Coordinates of C-alpha atoms in Angstrom, one line a residue:
Chain A
M300 CA 20.1 4.4 44.3
I301 CA 23.7 3.7 45.0
F302 CA 25.9 2.0 42.3
D303 CA 29.2 0.4 43.2
L304 CA 31.6 1.4 40.4
S305 CA 34.5 -0.7 41.6
R306 CA 36.1 -4.0 40.6
A307 CA 36.7 -6.4 43.4
V308 CA 40.3 -7.1 44.5
T309 CA 40.3 -10.9 44.8
G310 CA 43.9 -11.9 44.7
E311 CA 43.5 -13.2 41.1
P312 CA 45.3 -11.3 38.4
P313 CA 43.3 -8.3 37.2
C314 CA 42.3 -7.9 33.5
S315 CA 45.7 -6.8 32.2
F316 CA 48.5 -7.7 29.8
T317 CA 51.2 -7.3 32.4
P318 CA 51.6 -10.6 34.3
M319 CA 51.4 -10.2 38.1
D320 CA 54.8 -11.0 39.5
R321 CA 53.5 -10.9 43.1
H322 CA 50.0 -11.6 44.2
P323 CA 48.3 -10.0 47.2
A324 CA 49.1 -12.3 50.1
L325 CA 47.0 -12.3 53.2
S326 CA 48.5 -13.1 56.6
F327 CA 47.3 -12.6 60.1
K328 CA 48.7 -11.6 63.5
E329 CA 47.3 -11.7 66.9
G330 CA 47.7 -9.6 70.0
G331 CA 46.2 -9.4 73.4
S332 CA 44.8 -6.3 75.0
H333 CA 42.6 -6.1 78.1
G334 CA 42.5 -9.9 78.3
I335 CA 41.0 -10.2 74.9
H336 CA 42.8 -11.6 71.9
F337 CA 42.4 -9.7 68.6
L338 CA 43.2 -10.9 65.1
T339 CA 44.4 -8.6 62.4
S340 CA 45.2 -9.2 58.8
E341 CA 48.0 -7.8 56.7
I342 CA 48.1 -7.7 52.9
A343 CA 51.5 -8.0 51.3
H344 CA 52.1 -7.2 47.7
L345 CA 48.9 -5.1 47.3
A346 CA 49.8 -3.0 44.3
S347 CA 48.3 0.5 44.3
N348 CA 47.1 0.2 40.7
L349 CA 45.3 -3.1 41.2
C350 CA 41.7 -3.3 39.7
T351 CA 39.9 0.0 40.2
H352 CA 42.3 2.7 41.0
I353 CA 43.3 6.4 40.6
D354 CA 46.3 7.6 38.7
F355 CA 48.0 10.6 40.3
P356 CA 50.7 12.8 38.8
G357 CA 53.5 10.7 40.3
H358 CA 52.4 7.8 38.2
L359 CA 54.3 9.2 35.2
A360 CA 58.1 8.7 35.5
S361 CA 58.5 11.5 33.0
L362 CA 56.6 14.1 35.0
P363 CA 58.9 16.1 37.2
G364 CA 58.0 16.4 40.8
P365 CA 57.7 17.0 43.6
H366 CA 54.2 15.5 43.7
R367 CA 51.6 15.6 46.4
Q368 CA 51.1 12.5 48.5
V369 CA 47.9 10.6 47.8
G370 CA 46.6 11.4 51.3
A371 CA 47.4 15.0 51.0
Y372 CA 44.7 15.6 48.4
E373 CA 41.5 17.3 49.8
L374 CA 38.4 15.1 49.9
E375 CA 36.7 17.5 47.5
R376 CA 39.0 16.3 44.8
F377 CA 37.2 12.9 44.7
V378 CA 33.5 13.8 45.1
G379 CA 30.9 15.8 43.2
D380 CA 28.6 15.8 40.3
V381 CA 29.8 13.8 37.3
A382 CA 28.4 13.2 33.8
V383 CA 28.6 9.6 32.7
L384 CA 29.0 9.8 28.9
D385 CA 28.0 6.9 26.7
F386 CA 30.5 6.3 24.0
T387 CA 29.7 2.6 23.3
A388 CA 28.7 3.5 19.7
K389 CA 32.4 4.0 19.1
L390 CA 33.0 0.3 19.5
D391 CA 31.2 -0.3 16.2
A392 CA 34.6 0.4 14.6
V393 CA 36.2 -2.6 16.2
D394 CA 33.4 -5.0 17.3
P395 CA 33.6 -7.0 14.0
Y396 CA 37.1 -8.0 14.9
F397 CA 36.2 -9.7 18.1
D398 CA 34.2 -12.7 19.1
S399 CA 31.5 -12.6 21.8
H400 CA 34.1 -13.4 24.4
G401 CA 36.3 -10.5 23.5
H402 CA 39.0 -12.4 21.7
L403 CA 40.5 -11.0 18.5
T404 CA 39.3 -13.2 15.6
I405 CA 42.2 -12.4 13.3
S406 CA 45.5 -14.1 13.6
P407 CA 48.8 -12.2 13.9
R408 CA 49.8 -14.0 10.7
Q409 CA 47.0 -12.3 8.8
S410 CA 49.0 -9.2 8.0
G411 CA 46.5 -7.5 5.8
E412 CA 43.5 -8.0 8.1
M413 CA 45.6 -7.0 11.1
L414 CA 46.7 -3.8 9.4
S415 CA 43.0 -3.0 8.7
F416 CA 42.2 -3.6 12.3
L417 CA 45.0 -1.4 13.5
R418 CA 43.9 1.4 11.2
A419 CA 40.3 1.1 12.5
L420 CA 41.5 1.9 16.0
D421 CA 41.6 5.6 15.1
D422 CA 37.8 5.5 14.9
L423 CA 37.7 4.9 18.7
E424 CA 38.8 8.5 19.3
V425 CA 36.4 10.7 21.2
R426 CA 36.7 14.0 19.6
L427 CA 35.8 17.4 21.0
D428 CA 32.5 17.4 19.1
D429 CA 31.7 13.9 20.3
L430 CA 32.3 15.1 23.9
Q431 CA 30.1 18.1 23.4
D432 CA 27.3 16.0 21.9
A433 CA 27.5 13.5 24.8
L434 CA 27.4 16.3 27.4
A435 CA 24.3 17.7 25.7
R436 CA 22.6 14.2 25.9
A437 CA 23.4 14.2 29.6
D438 CA 22.1 17.7 29.9
A439 CA 25.4 18.8 31.5
T440 CA 28.1 21.4 30.9
L441 CA 31.7 21.0 31.9
D442 CA 31.7 24.0 34.2
E443 CA 29.2 22.6 36.5
L444 CA 30.9 19.2 36.9
S445 CA 33.6 17.8 39.1
G446 CA 34.5 15.0 36.7
L447 CA 33.6 13.0 33.6
L448 CA 33.1 9.2 33.5
F449 CA 33.5 7.5 30.1
Y450 CA 31.2 4.6 29.7
S451 CA 33.0 2.8 26.9
G452 CA 31.2 -0.6 27.0
V453 CA 34.4 -2.7 27.1
G454 CA 33.8 -3.2 30.8
R455 CA 31.7 -6.2 29.8
H456 CA 34.9 -7.9 28.9
W457 CA 36.5 -7.4 32.4
T458 CA 37.7 -10.7 33.8
Y459 CA 40.4 -11.9 36.1
N460 CA 43.1 -13.0 33.7
T461 CA 46.2 -11.9 31.8
F462 CA 46.1 -11.6 28.0
D463 CA 48.5 -10.6 25.2
S464 CA 48.0 -6.8 24.8
W465 CA 46.9 -7.1 21.2
S466 CA 44.5 -10.0 21.7
Y467 CA 41.7 -8.9 24.0
A468 CA 38.8 -6.4 23.6
Y469 CA 39.1 -4.9 27.0
F470 CA 42.3 -3.1 25.9
Y471 CA 40.5 -1.4 22.9
S472 CA 38.3 1.2 24.4
P473 CA 37.3 4.6 23.1
F474 CA 39.9 7.2 24.0
M475 CA 40.0 11.0 24.4
S476 CA 41.4 13.1 21.6
S477 CA 44.0 15.7 22.5
E478 CA 41.4 18.5 22.1
A479 CA 39.0 16.6 24.4
C480 CA 41.7 16.5 27.0
D481 CA 42.3 20.2 26.6
A482 CA 38.6 20.9 27.2
V483 CA 38.7 18.9 30.4
V484 CA 41.8 20.6 31.6
D485 CA 40.5 24.1 30.7
A486 CA 37.3 23.4 32.5
G487 CA 39.2 22.7 35.7
L488 CA 37.7 19.3 36.2
S489 CA 39.1 17.4 39.1
F490 CA 39.1 13.9 37.5
V491 CA 38.0 11.7 34.6
G492 CA 37.4 8.0 34.7
I493 CA 36.7 5.0 32.4
D494 CA 35.4 1.5 32.6
A495 CA 38.4 0.2 30.7
F496 CA 42.2 -0.3 31.0
Q497 CA 43.0 3.3 30.2
L498 CA 42.0 6.4 28.2
E499 CA 44.8 6.2 25.7
H500 CA 44.9 5.3 22.0
P501 CA 45.2 1.4 22.1
L502 CA 48.3 1.5 19.9
I503 CA 50.2 2.7 22.9
N504 CA 50.0 -0.9 24.1
F505 CA 51.9 -2.1 21.0
S506 CA 55.2 -0.3 21.7
G507 CA 57.2 -3.5 22.4
D508 CA 57.7 -6.7 20.5
A509 CA 54.1 -7.9 20.3
L510 CA 53.5 -10.8 18.0
P511 CA 51.6 -9.0 15.3
L512 CA 54.4 -6.6 14.9
V513 CA 57.1 -9.3 14.9
L514 CA 55.3 -11.3 12.2
S515 CA 54.3 -8.4 10.0
P516 CA 56.7 -5.7 8.9
E517 CA 53.7 -3.7 7.5
C518 CA 52.1 -3.6 10.9
R519 CA 55.4 -2.8 12.6
D520 CA 55.9 0.2 10.3
Y521 CA 52.4 1.4 10.7
V522 CA 52.5 1.3 14.5
S523 CA 56.0 2.8 14.6
D524 CA 54.8 5.7 12.5
K525 CA 51.7 6.2 14.6
L526 CA 53.6 6.0 17.9
S527 CA 56.0 8.7 16.6
E528 CA 53.0 10.9 16.1
L529 CA 51.8 10.2 19.7
S530 CA 54.0 11.3 22.5
P531 CA 54.3 8.5 25.1
F532 CA 51.0 8.2 27.0
P533 CA 49.8 11.6 25.7
N534 CA 46.5 11.7 27.6
H535 CA 48.1 10.7 30.9
Q536 CA 50.7 13.4 30.3
K537 CA 48.2 16.0 29.4
L538 CA 45.8 15.3 32.2
L539 CA 48.1 14.4 35.1
S540 CA 50.5 17.3 34.4
S541 CA 47.4 19.5 35.0
D542 CA 46.6 17.5 38.1
V543 CA 43.4 16.0 36.6
L544 CA 43.2 12.6 38.2
I545 CA 42.2 9.4 36.3
Y546 CA 40.1 6.6 37.5
E547 CA 40.7 3.3 35.6
N548 CA 39.0 -0.1 35.6
L549 CA 35.7 1.3 36.8
D550 CA 32.6 -0.9 36.6
I551 CA 29.9 1.4 35.1
P552 CA 26.4 0.0 34.6
P553 CA 24.7 0.8 31.3
S554 CA 21.8 2.4 33.1
L555 CA 24.0 5.3 34.1
G556 CA 24.9 6.2 30.5
D557 CA 24.3 9.8 29.5
R558 CA 23.2 10.8 33.0
T559 CA 24.6 13.2 35.6
V560 CA 25.1 11.5 39.0
Q561 CA 26.7 12.2 42.4
F562 CA 30.1 10.5 42.6
S563 CA 32.5 9.6 45.4
G564 CA 35.8 7.8 44.9
V565 CA 37.9 8.5 47.9
P566 CA 41.3 6.8 48.5
L567 CA 42.7 6.0 51.9
N568 CA 44.5 8.8 53.7
L569 CA 47.9 7.4 53.0
Q570 CA 50.7 9.9 53.6
L571 CA 53.7 7.6 53.2
P572 CA 56.8 9.4 51.8
E573 CA 56.9 9.2 47.9
L574 CA 53.5 7.6 47.6
T575 CA 52.4 9.9 44.8
D576 CA 51.5 7.5 42.0
N577 CA 48.3 5.5 42.4
A578 CA 45.7 4.6 45.0
L579 CA 43.0 2.0 45.3
A580 CA 39.5 3.3 45.7
R581 CA 35.9 2.1 45.9
P582 CA 34.0 4.6 43.8
Y583 CA 30.2 4.7 43.8
A584 CA 27.5 6.8 42.2
V585 CA 24.3 8.0 43.7
T586 CA 21.2 8.7 41.6
G587 CA 17.9 10.2 42.5
S588 CA 15.9 7.3 41.3
Chain B
M168 CA 74.5 -2.5 19.6
G169 CA 75.4 -3.7 16.2
A170 CA 75.1 -7.2 14.9
P171 CA 77.0 -9.7 17.0
D172 CA 80.3 -11.1 15.7
R173 CA 80.0 -14.4 13.9
Y174 CA 82.4 -17.3 13.6
R175 CA 81.8 -19.9 11.0
L176 CA 83.4 -23.3 11.6
D177 CA 85.2 -24.7 8.6
A178 CA 84.7 -28.3 7.5
D179 CA 87.6 -29.6 9.6
E180 CA 86.4 -27.9 12.7
Q181 CA 82.9 -29.2 12.2
S182 CA 84.3 -32.7 11.7
V183 CA 86.3 -32.5 14.9
L184 CA 83.3 -31.3 16.8
R185 CA 81.1 -33.9 15.3
E186 CA 83.5 -36.7 16.4
A187 CA 84.0 -35.3 19.9
A188 CA 80.2 -35.1 20.4
R189 CA 80.0 -38.9 20.0
S190 CA 81.4 -39.3 23.5
P191 CA 78.7 -39.4 26.2
L192 CA 79.2 -36.2 28.2
F193 CA 76.2 -36.5 30.4
T194 CA 74.9 -39.2 32.6
E195 CA 71.2 -39.8 32.5
A196 CA 69.1 -38.0 35.0
P197 CA 69.1 -39.9 38.3
E198 CA 66.2 -39.9 40.7
N199 CA 66.6 -36.2 41.6
G200 CA 66.3 -35.1 38.0
Q201 CA 69.8 -33.6 37.9
R202 CA 71.9 -35.0 35.1
G203 CA 75.5 -35.5 35.8
L204 CA 78.4 -34.2 33.7
V205 CA 81.0 -36.8 32.9
V206 CA 84.0 -34.8 33.7
G207 CA 86.4 -37.5 32.6
A208 CA 84.8 -37.8 29.2
A209 CA 84.9 -34.0 28.8
G210 CA 88.6 -34.0 29.8
A211 CA 89.4 -36.8 27.4
A212 CA 87.7 -34.9 24.6
R213 CA 89.9 -31.9 25.3
E214 CA 92.9 -33.3 23.4
M215 CA 90.7 -34.1 20.5
L216 CA 89.6 -30.5 20.4
E217 CA 93.0 -28.9 19.8
P218 CA 92.1 -28.3 16.1
L219 CA 89.4 -25.9 17.4
H220 CA 92.0 -23.4 18.3
G221 CA 90.4 -20.7 16.2
V222 CA 87.1 -21.2 18.0
V223 CA 88.9 -20.9 21.3
V224 CA 90.5 -17.7 20.3
A225 CA 87.2 -16.2 19.2
L226 CA 85.6 -17.3 22.5
R227 CA 88.3 -15.9 24.6
A228 CA 87.5 -12.4 23.4
L229 CA 84.4 -12.7 25.5
Q230 CA 86.6 -12.8 28.6
V231 CA 88.2 -9.4 27.9
A232 CA 86.5 -6.6 29.8
G233 CA 85.1 -4.1 27.4
G234 CA 85.5 -6.5 24.5
R235 CA 83.1 -8.7 22.5
N236 CA 80.1 -9.7 24.5
V237 CA 78.1 -11.9 22.1
L238 CA 79.6 -14.4 19.6
V239 CA 77.5 -16.4 17.2
L240 CA 78.9 -19.7 16.0
E241 CA 77.7 -21.1 12.7
N242 CA 78.1 -24.3 10.8
L243 CA 78.0 -26.6 13.8
P244 CA 77.5 -30.3 13.3
A245 CA 73.9 -31.2 13.2
G246 CA 71.7 -34.1 12.3
D247 CA 70.0 -37.1 13.9
E248 CA 73.4 -38.7 14.7
V249 CA 74.6 -35.7 16.6
D250 CA 73.6 -35.1 20.2
A251 CA 73.0 -31.4 20.4
R252 CA 73.5 -31.4 24.1
N253 CA 77.0 -32.7 23.7
V254 CA 77.8 -30.0 21.1
L255 CA 76.7 -27.3 23.4
A256 CA 78.7 -28.8 26.3
I257 CA 81.9 -29.1 24.3
V258 CA 81.7 -25.5 22.9
G259 CA 80.9 -24.1 26.3
G260 CA 83.7 -26.1 27.7
L261 CA 86.1 -24.4 25.3
L262 CA 85.4 -21.1 27.1
G263 CA 85.3 -22.3 30.7
P264 CA 83.8 -24.8 33.1
V265 CA 80.3 -25.9 32.4
I266 CA 78.3 -25.2 35.6
A267 CA 74.8 -25.5 37.0
Y268 CA 72.9 -23.7 39.7
R269 CA 71.3 -25.6 42.6
G270 CA 67.6 -25.0 42.3
E271 CA 67.7 -23.8 38.7
G272 CA 67.7 -27.1 37.0
D273 CA 69.9 -29.2 34.8
Y274 CA 73.1 -28.2 33.1
I275 CA 71.2 -27.9 29.9
I276 CA 67.8 -26.3 30.0
E277 CA 65.4 -26.6 27.1
I278 CA 63.9 -23.2 26.3
R279 CA 60.6 -24.1 24.6
E280 CA 57.0 -23.2 25.1
D281 CA 54.7 -25.0 27.5
P282 CA 51.2 -23.9 26.4
R283 CA 50.0 -24.1 30.0
K284 CA 52.2 -21.1 31.0
V285 CA 50.8 -18.4 28.8
A286 CA 49.6 -16.1 31.6
D287 CA 52.9 -16.3 33.6
R288 CA 55.8 -14.0 33.6
P289 CA 58.0 -14.4 30.6
S290 CA 60.2 -17.4 31.0
F291 CA 62.0 -20.3 29.2
A292 CA 58.7 -22.2 29.2
N293 CA 56.4 -19.8 27.4
A294 CA 56.1 -17.7 24.2
R295 CA 55.8 -14.3 25.7
E296 CA 58.0 -11.3 24.7
F297 CA 60.9 -11.3 27.1
F298 CA 62.5 -7.9 27.8
P299 CA 66.3 -7.9 27.6
H300 CA 67.8 -9.1 30.8
T301 CA 70.7 -10.9 32.4
D302 CA 70.2 -14.5 33.5
L303 CA 69.9 -15.4 37.2
S304 CA 69.6 -11.8 38.4
Y305 CA 68.2 -13.1 41.7
V306 CA 71.3 -15.2 42.7
P307 CA 74.3 -13.6 44.5
E308 CA 76.8 -14.7 41.7
P309 CA 75.1 -15.0 38.3
P310 CA 77.0 -17.0 35.7
P311 CA 79.5 -14.9 33.8
F312 CA 78.6 -16.6 30.5
F313 CA 76.0 -18.7 29.0
A314 CA 75.4 -20.4 25.6
L315 CA 72.2 -20.6 23.6
H316 CA 72.1 -23.4 21.0
S317 CA 69.2 -23.0 18.5
I318 CA 67.6 -26.3 17.7
V319 CA 64.3 -25.3 16.1
N320 CA 63.5 -21.7 15.2
N321 CA 61.4 -20.4 12.4
A322 CA 61.6 -16.7 11.5
D323 CA 58.0 -16.8 10.2
E324 CA 56.9 -17.5 13.8
G325 CA 58.6 -14.6 15.5
G326 CA 60.9 -15.3 18.4
L327 CA 63.8 -13.1 17.3
S328 CA 66.6 -12.7 19.7
V329 CA 67.3 -9.3 21.2
F330 CA 70.8 -8.3 22.4
C331 CA 71.9 -5.1 24.1
D332 CA 75.5 -4.1 25.0
I333 CA 75.3 -2.4 28.4
E334 CA 77.9 0.1 27.4
D335 CA 75.6 1.3 24.6
A336 CA 72.7 1.7 27.0
V337 CA 74.8 3.4 29.7
R338 CA 75.9 6.1 27.2
E339 CA 72.3 7.1 27.0
L340 CA 72.1 7.8 30.8
D341 CA 73.0 10.8 32.9
A342 CA 75.2 10.8 35.9
G343 CA 72.3 10.9 38.4
T344 CA 70.7 7.8 36.8
L345 CA 74.0 5.9 36.8
K346 CA 74.5 6.7 40.5
E347 CA 71.0 5.4 41.3
L348 CA 71.6 2.2 39.2
S349 CA 74.9 1.7 41.0
T350 CA 73.3 1.7 44.4
P351 CA 72.7 -1.7 46.0
Q352 CA 69.0 -1.1 46.4
F353 CA 67.3 -3.4 43.8
S354 CA 65.6 -6.7 44.5
F355 CA 65.0 -9.3 41.8
L356 CA 62.2 -11.8 42.3
A357 CA 63.1 -15.4 41.5
P358 CA 60.7 -17.1 39.1
P359 CA 58.5 -19.9 40.4
H360 CA 60.6 -22.7 39.0
Y361 CA 63.7 -21.6 41.0
Q362 CA 64.1 -23.8 44.0
G363 CA 67.1 -22.1 45.5
G364 CA 65.2 -19.8 47.7
N365 CA 64.8 -16.0 47.5
G366 CA 67.6 -14.4 49.5
R367 CA 65.9 -11.0 49.2
S368 CA 69.2 -9.3 48.9
A369 CA 69.5 -5.9 47.5
F370 CA 71.8 -5.6 44.5
P371 CA 73.1 -2.7 42.3
I372 CA 72.1 -3.0 38.6
L373 CA 75.4 -1.5 37.4
V374 CA 78.8 -2.1 38.8
R375 CA 81.9 -0.2 37.6
D376 CA 84.7 -2.7 36.6
G377 CA 87.7 -0.7 35.6
S378 CA 86.7 1.2 32.5
S379 CA 83.7 -1.1 31.8
W380 CA 80.3 -1.7 33.4
R381 CA 78.9 -5.0 34.7
V382 CA 75.1 -5.4 34.7
R383 CA 72.5 -7.4 36.6
F384 CA 69.0 -6.7 35.3
R385 CA 65.6 -8.2 34.8
R386 CA 62.6 -5.8 34.4
D387 CA 59.7 -8.0 35.6
G388 CA 59.8 -8.7 39.3
L389 CA 62.2 -5.9 40.0
R390 CA 61.6 -3.5 42.9
A391 CA 63.3 -0.4 44.2
P392 CA 62.7 1.2 47.6
T393 CA 62.7 4.7 46.3
R394 CA 61.0 6.7 43.5
A395 CA 64.4 7.8 42.3
G396 CA 65.6 4.2 42.1
I397 CA 62.6 3.0 40.0
S398 CA 62.8 6.2 37.8
A399 CA 66.4 5.3 37.0
V400 CA 65.2 1.8 36.0
A401 CA 62.6 3.3 33.7
A402 CA 65.4 5.4 32.1
L403 CA 67.5 2.3 31.7
A404 CA 64.6 0.3 30.2
H405 CA 64.2 3.1 27.6
A406 CA 67.9 3.1 26.9
I407 CA 67.9 -0.6 26.4
I408 CA 65.0 -0.4 23.9
E409 CA 66.8 2.3 22.0
T410 CA 70.1 0.4 21.8
S411 CA 69.1 -3.2 21.3
H412 CA 69.7 -5.3 18.2
R413 CA 67.3 -7.9 16.9
M414 CA 68.5 -11.0 15.0
M415 CA 67.2 -14.4 14.2
L416 CA 69.1 -17.1 16.0
E417 CA 68.5 -19.6 13.2
A418 CA 68.4 -23.3 13.9
G419 CA 72.0 -24.6 14.2
M420 CA 73.4 -21.3 15.4
L421 CA 75.0 -21.2 18.8
A422 CA 75.3 -17.8 20.7
I423 CA 77.8 -17.4 23.6
I424 CA 76.9 -14.4 25.7
S425 CA 78.6 -12.5 28.4
N426 CA 76.0 -12.3 31.1
R427 CA 77.8 -9.4 32.8
S428 CA 78.1 -7.0 29.9
A429 CA 75.2 -7.9 27.6
L430 CA 71.5 -8.3 28.0
H431 CA 69.5 -10.7 26.0
G432 CA 65.8 -11.2 25.3
R433 CA 63.3 -12.2 22.7
T434 CA 60.3 -11.0 20.8
A435 CA 57.0 -12.9 21.3
F436 CA 56.6 -16.0 19.1
S437 CA 53.7 -18.0 17.8
P438 CA 52.5 -20.8 20.0
S439 CA 53.3 -24.0 18.2
A440 CA 50.9 -26.6 17.0
T441 CA 53.2 -29.4 18.3
A442 CA 56.1 -29.6 20.6
E443 CA 58.4 -30.8 17.8
Q444 CA 57.6 -27.8 15.6
G445 CA 57.9 -25.2 18.3
R446 CA 60.9 -22.9 19.0
H447 CA 63.5 -24.9 20.9
I448 CA 66.8 -23.5 22.2
N449 CA 69.1 -25.2 24.6
R450 CA 70.8 -23.1 27.3
M451 CA 73.9 -23.8 29.4
Y452 CA 75.9 -21.8 31.8
V453 CA 79.7 -21.4 31.8
G454 CA 81.6 -20.3 34.9
D455 CA 84.8 -18.4 35.4
P456 CA 88.1 -20.2 34.9
G457 CA 89.1 -21.9 38.1
L458 CA 85.9 -23.5 38.9
P459 CA 85.9 -27.3 38.4
P460 CA 84.0 -28.5 35.3
G461 CA 80.5 -29.5 36.3
A462 CA 80.4 -27.4 39.4
I463 CA 77.0 -26.9 40.9
L464 CA 76.8 -23.6 42.6

């Protein structure tokens, strides 16, 4: 069977906390050739990190270049056997804080409850032993894989809308520990992916003046202390600096959990100067049955 | 930057301002929605305002390059009998001509949340966090000054004001970054409410003005044509975060800001249960001396 792992680009805002300042805009042109008129569309403002996409090393402003152009990567980097690892049980740590629609049920004014929630986020971490257990369940070893896909379960909350970063379940996925990232890098994997916004500790999204931090000095202090422990986007830094690519906003069906499948997620062969950061892709998985 | 300078009006100054604010300074909105400024009335008020010499001196420090760039006035007249729009217009007029921008709206814009706008870019009409920026980054000649008069603001609801002195931020940047930011390569996207068109011009973010820097900046909607350009913006954003100052612009306070040398923003704030209870700040632009009062640019 073939499973489409992508989220459709519709022109609506993707599930994010960053408002779209420009929406993809379709226009058409026509031209004649050999007596026939052809129509061709053109998409303006098509961001390269819209919906399902790949992060490349150039995505990090802090990562010194030069970086390879998206189209300069060999096709082998985007295909191969992958293990789809089910970490949905990690969500038990935060599920009680959300309603069935994925909205946080505690108010930013509830300082104590908010602090408890923020502390619970640490339990979303996928440690090295969690990773090894999941690989065993999938009957896989890192050295025989091209990549890993993290089935987090928050993909059920994907929708086409913009939310405050602290308020919506899609932004609170399980994330890789530093040691788990090291294992991926050491194994020489080509890529990782997740059915969520990103593979980072969700507190990374609280670095600004989000409302819970403005209303609660205790929460602000807690997040400030935690962020000082975490370097900015540590997993992105660790993975991309080793040229391990990252698929984000995948759509992973539950039936693929803890299985090894064939994967393909090839971007367009775009070799525009300085295009080294992101690429849209339509990944899919193939299973034997 | 440190806390902005403050000037507290004494009882006499408050009384003069209260009396002057009784004059109608604005005509009611005609059919095109643009209120008029009654220049004659403003001019007549000017003689009345001579006792406000101390306020004028404090404001004039904003016009000195490299000098003060945010001034907070306190103890302004308030109450049901005082038209807050008039107070704002009079104080702004002490610094320079009150101006408006074609396509941007009235002389006085009410900054308050519209619950329907939650998913949009940060703006005067929603409660989102607004990264420090300069106003009207997308027009060729942004206003040199503007005033924010806090009408309703509750510290328990968030909505702290954030100020950044561009000189402080620049000190955090290396020469290569400054060179990129000084290159006229950045485009700023006008917000949906702006009806003045989008000229799509490319601007520098920083301009050297003698020994000082001028700034034009808004993070959302900003585009650079090169990776080096947008990397410089990322560095500037980090420097702004590191050097900003947060304060509560409490109800009754009026901040006058140099739009060329300071950035302003706000933290997120709680959506309000009713329009009357929600954060409400009036904004007005002030032009360079020489422009006629009430000029529409």
